[in-house]
PDB file of C-alpha atoms in Angstrom:
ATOM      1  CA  UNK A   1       0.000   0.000   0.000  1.00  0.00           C
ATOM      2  CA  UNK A   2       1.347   3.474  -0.584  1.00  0.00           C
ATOM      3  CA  UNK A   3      -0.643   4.688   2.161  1.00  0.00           C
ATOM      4  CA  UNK A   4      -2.558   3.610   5.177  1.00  0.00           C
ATOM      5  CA  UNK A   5      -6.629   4.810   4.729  1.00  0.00           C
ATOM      6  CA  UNK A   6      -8.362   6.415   7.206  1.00  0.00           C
ATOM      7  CA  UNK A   7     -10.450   4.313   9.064  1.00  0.00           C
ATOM      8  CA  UNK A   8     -13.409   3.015   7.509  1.00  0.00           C
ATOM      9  CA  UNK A   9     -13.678   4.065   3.813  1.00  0.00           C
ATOM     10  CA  UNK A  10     -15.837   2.439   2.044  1.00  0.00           C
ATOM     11  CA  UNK A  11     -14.881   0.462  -1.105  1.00  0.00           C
ATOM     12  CA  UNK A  12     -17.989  -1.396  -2.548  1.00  0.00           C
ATOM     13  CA  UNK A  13     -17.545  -4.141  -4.170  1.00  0.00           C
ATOM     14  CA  UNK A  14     -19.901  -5.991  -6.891  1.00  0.00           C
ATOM     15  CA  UNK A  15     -19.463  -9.455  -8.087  1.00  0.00           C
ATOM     16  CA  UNK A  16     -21.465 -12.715  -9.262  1.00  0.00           C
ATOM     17  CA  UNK A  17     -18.861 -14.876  -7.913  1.00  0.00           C
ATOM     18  CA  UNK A  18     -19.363 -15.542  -4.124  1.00  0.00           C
ATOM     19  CA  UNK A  19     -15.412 -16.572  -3.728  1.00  0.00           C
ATOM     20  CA  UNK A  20     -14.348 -13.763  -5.769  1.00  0.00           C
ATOM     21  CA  UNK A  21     -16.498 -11.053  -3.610  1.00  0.00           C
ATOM     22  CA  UNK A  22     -15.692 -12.530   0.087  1.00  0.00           C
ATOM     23  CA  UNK A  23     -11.621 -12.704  -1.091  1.00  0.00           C
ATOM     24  CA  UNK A  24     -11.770  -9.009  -2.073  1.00  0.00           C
ATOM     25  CA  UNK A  25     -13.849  -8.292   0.809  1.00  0.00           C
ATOM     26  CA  UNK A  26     -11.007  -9.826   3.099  1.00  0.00           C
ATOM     27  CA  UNK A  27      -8.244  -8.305   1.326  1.00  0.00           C
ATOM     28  CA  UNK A  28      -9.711  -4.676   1.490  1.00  0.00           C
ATOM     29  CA  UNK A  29     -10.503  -5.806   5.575  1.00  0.00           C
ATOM     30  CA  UNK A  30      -6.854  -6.552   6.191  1.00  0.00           C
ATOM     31  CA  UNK A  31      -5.837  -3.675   4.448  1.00  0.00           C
ATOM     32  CA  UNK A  32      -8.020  -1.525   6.380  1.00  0.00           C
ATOM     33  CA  UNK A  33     -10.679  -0.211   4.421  1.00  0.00           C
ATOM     34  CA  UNK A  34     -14.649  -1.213   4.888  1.00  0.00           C
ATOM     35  CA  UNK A  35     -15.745  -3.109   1.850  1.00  0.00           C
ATOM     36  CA  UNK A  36     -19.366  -3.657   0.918  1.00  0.00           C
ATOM     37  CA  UNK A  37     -19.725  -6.400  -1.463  1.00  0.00           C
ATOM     38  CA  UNK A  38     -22.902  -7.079  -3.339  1.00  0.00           C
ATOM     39  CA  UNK A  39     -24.207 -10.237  -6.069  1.00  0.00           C
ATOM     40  CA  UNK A  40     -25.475  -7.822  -7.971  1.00  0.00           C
ATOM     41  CA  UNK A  41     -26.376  -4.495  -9.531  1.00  0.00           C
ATOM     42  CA  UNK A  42     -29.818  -4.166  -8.652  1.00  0.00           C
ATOM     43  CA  UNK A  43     -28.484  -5.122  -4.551  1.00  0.00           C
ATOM     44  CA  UNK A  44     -25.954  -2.564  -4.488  1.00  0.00           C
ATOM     45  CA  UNK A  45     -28.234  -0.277  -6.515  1.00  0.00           C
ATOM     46  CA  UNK A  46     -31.126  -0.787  -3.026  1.00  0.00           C
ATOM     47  CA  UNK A  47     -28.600  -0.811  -0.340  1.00  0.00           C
ATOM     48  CA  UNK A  48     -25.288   1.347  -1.112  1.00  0.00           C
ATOM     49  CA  UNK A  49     -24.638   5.062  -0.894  1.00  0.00           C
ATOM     50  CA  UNK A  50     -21.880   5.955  -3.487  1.00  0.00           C
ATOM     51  CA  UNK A  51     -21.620   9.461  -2.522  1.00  0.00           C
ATOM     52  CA  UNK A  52     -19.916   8.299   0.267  1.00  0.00           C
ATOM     53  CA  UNK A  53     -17.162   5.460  -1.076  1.00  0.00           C
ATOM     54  CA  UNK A  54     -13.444   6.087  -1.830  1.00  0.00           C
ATOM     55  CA  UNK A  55     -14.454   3.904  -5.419  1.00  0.00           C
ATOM     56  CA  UNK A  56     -16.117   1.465  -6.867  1.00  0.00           C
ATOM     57  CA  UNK A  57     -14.615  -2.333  -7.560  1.00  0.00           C
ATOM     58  CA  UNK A  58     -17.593  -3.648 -10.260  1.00  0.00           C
ATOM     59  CA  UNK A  59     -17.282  -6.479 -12.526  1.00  0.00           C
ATOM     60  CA  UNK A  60     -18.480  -6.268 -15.829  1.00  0.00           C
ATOM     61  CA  UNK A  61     -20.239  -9.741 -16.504  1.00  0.00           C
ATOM     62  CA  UNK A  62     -22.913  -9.423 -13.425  1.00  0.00           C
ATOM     63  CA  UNK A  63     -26.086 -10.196 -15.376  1.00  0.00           C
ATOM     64  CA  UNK A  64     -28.387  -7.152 -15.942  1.00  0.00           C
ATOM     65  CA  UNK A  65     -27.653  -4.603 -15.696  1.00  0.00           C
ATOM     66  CA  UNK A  66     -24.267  -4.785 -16.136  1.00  0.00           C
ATOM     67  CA  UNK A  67     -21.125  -3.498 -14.905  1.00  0.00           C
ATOM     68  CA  UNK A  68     -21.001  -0.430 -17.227  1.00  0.00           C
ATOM     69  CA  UNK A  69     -24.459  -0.192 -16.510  1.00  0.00           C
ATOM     70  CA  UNK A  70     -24.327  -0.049 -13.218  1.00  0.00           C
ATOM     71  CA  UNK A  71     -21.425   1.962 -12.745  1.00  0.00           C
ATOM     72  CA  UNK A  72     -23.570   5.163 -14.964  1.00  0.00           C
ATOM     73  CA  UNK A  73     -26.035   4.425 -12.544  1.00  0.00           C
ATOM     74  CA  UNK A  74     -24.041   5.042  -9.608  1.00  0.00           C
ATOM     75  CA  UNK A  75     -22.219   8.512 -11.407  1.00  0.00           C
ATOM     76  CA  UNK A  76     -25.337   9.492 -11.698  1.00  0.00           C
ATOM     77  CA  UNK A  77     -25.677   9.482  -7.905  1.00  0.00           C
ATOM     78  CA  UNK A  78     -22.569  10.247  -7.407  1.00  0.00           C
ATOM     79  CA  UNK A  79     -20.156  11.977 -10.588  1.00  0.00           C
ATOM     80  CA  UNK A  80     -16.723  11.552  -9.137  1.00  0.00           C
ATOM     81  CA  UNK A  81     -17.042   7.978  -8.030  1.00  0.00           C
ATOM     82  CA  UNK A  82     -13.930   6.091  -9.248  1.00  0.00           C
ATOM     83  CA  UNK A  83     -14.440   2.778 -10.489  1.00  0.00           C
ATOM     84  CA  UNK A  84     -12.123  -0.380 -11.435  1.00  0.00           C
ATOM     85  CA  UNK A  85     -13.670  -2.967 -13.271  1.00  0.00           C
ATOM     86  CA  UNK A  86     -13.088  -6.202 -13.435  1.00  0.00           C
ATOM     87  CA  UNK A  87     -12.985  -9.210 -15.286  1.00  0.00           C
ATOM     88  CA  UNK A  88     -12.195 -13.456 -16.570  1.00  0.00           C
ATOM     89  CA  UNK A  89     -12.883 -12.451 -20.474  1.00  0.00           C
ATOM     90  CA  UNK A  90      -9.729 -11.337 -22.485  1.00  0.00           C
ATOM     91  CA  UNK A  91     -11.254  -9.067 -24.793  1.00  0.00           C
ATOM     92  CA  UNK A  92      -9.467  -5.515 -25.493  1.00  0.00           C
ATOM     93  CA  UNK A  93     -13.504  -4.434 -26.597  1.00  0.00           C
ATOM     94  CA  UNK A  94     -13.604  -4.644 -22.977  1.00  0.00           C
ATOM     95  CA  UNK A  95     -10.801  -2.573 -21.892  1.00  0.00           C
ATOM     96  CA  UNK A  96     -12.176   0.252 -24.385  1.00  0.00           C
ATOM     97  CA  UNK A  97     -15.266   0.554 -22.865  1.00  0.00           C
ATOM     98  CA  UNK A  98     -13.565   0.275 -19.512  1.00  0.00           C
ATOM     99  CA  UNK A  99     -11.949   3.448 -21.033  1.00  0.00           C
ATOM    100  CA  UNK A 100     -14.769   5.135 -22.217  1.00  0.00           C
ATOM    101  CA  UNK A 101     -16.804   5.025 -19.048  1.00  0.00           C
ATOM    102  CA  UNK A 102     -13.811   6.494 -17.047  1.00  0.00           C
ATOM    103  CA  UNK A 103     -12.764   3.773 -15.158  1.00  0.00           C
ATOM    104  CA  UNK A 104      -9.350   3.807 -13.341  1.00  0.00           C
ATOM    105  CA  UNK A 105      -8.243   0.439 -14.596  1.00  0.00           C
ATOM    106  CA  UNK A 106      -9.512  -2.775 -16.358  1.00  0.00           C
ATOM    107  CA  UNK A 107      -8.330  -5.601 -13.591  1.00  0.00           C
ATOM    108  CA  UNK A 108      -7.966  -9.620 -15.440  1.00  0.00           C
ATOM    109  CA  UNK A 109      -9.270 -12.568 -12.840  1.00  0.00           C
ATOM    110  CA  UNK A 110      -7.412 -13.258 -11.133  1.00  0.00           C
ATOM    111  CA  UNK A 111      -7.131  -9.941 -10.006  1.00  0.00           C
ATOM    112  CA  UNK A 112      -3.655  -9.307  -8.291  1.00  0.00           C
ATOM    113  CA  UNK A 113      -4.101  -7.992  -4.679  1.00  0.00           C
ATOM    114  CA  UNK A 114      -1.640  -5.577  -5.016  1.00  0.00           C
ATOM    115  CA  UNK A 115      -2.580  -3.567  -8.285  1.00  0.00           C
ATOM    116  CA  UNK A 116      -5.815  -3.562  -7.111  1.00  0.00           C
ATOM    117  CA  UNK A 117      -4.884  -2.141  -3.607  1.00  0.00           C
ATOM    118  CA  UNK A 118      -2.346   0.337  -5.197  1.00  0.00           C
ATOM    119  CA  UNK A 119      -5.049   1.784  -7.491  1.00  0.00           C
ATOM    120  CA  UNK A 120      -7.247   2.501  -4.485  1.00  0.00           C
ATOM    121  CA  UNK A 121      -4.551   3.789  -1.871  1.00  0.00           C
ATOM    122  CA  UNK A 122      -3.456   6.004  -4.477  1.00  0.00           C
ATOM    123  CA  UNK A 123      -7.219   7.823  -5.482  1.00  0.00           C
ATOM    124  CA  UNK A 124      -6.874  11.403  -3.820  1.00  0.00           C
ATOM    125  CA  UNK A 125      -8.479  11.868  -0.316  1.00  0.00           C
ATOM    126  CA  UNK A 126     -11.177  14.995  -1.049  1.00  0.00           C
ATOM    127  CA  UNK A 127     -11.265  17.224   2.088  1.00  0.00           C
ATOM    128  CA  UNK A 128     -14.751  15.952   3.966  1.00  0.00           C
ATOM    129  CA  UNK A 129     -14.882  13.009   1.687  1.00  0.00           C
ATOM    130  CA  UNK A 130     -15.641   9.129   2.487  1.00  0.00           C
ATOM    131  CA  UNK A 131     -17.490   9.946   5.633  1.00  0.00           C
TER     132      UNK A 131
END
């Protein structure tokens, strides 16, 4: 990590894969953050406030919506969000779109615990922000 986080940002986290979600959940645990994971769009489109996460960890093959679906959904809630996506599928369509939405990165499953925790540590800390 570059840097520690302040206690208890909020990362949320949305994946299909149970094993997938509760090892990122851990990871971003021990590394001191508070994840919220979610199977789904439509559950962490009910229960999550993105107006108040450091960014948004959303795989793209979820069902519908989708990942880029769901992560327009959340700007729209919240503009600045930051979002990685993830995915299994080797297709540089993919990593395009992951471009043209604005996400930070385009992560391959297995994603590698320490890209994925240096992209977050290093997404600037807005004064009042993550509360």
């Amino acid at each position: 990590m570059t840097a520690p986080p302040e206690a208890g940002q909020t990362v949320l986290v949305v994946d299909d894969d149970d094993t997938v979600r509760t090892g990122m959940l851990g990871l971003l645990r021990a590394a001191g953050y508070a994840p919220q994971g979610y199977p789904s769009a439509a559950a962490a489109l009910d229960a999550c406030d993105p107006a108040r996460a450091r960014c948004a960890v959303l795989d793209i093959h979820i069902g519908e919506p989708d990942g880029f679906d769901l992560c327009a959904r959340l700007r729209a809630l919240a503009p600045r969000l930051p979002v990685i996506f993830i995915t299994g599928d080797d297709d540089p369509a993919l990593a395009h779109r992951a471009g043209l939405a604005g996400a930070l990165s385009l992560l391959h499953k297995p994603v590698d615990a320490e890209c994925l925790l240096a992209l977050i540590d290093a997404i600037p800390a807005a004064p009042g922000a993550f509360q």
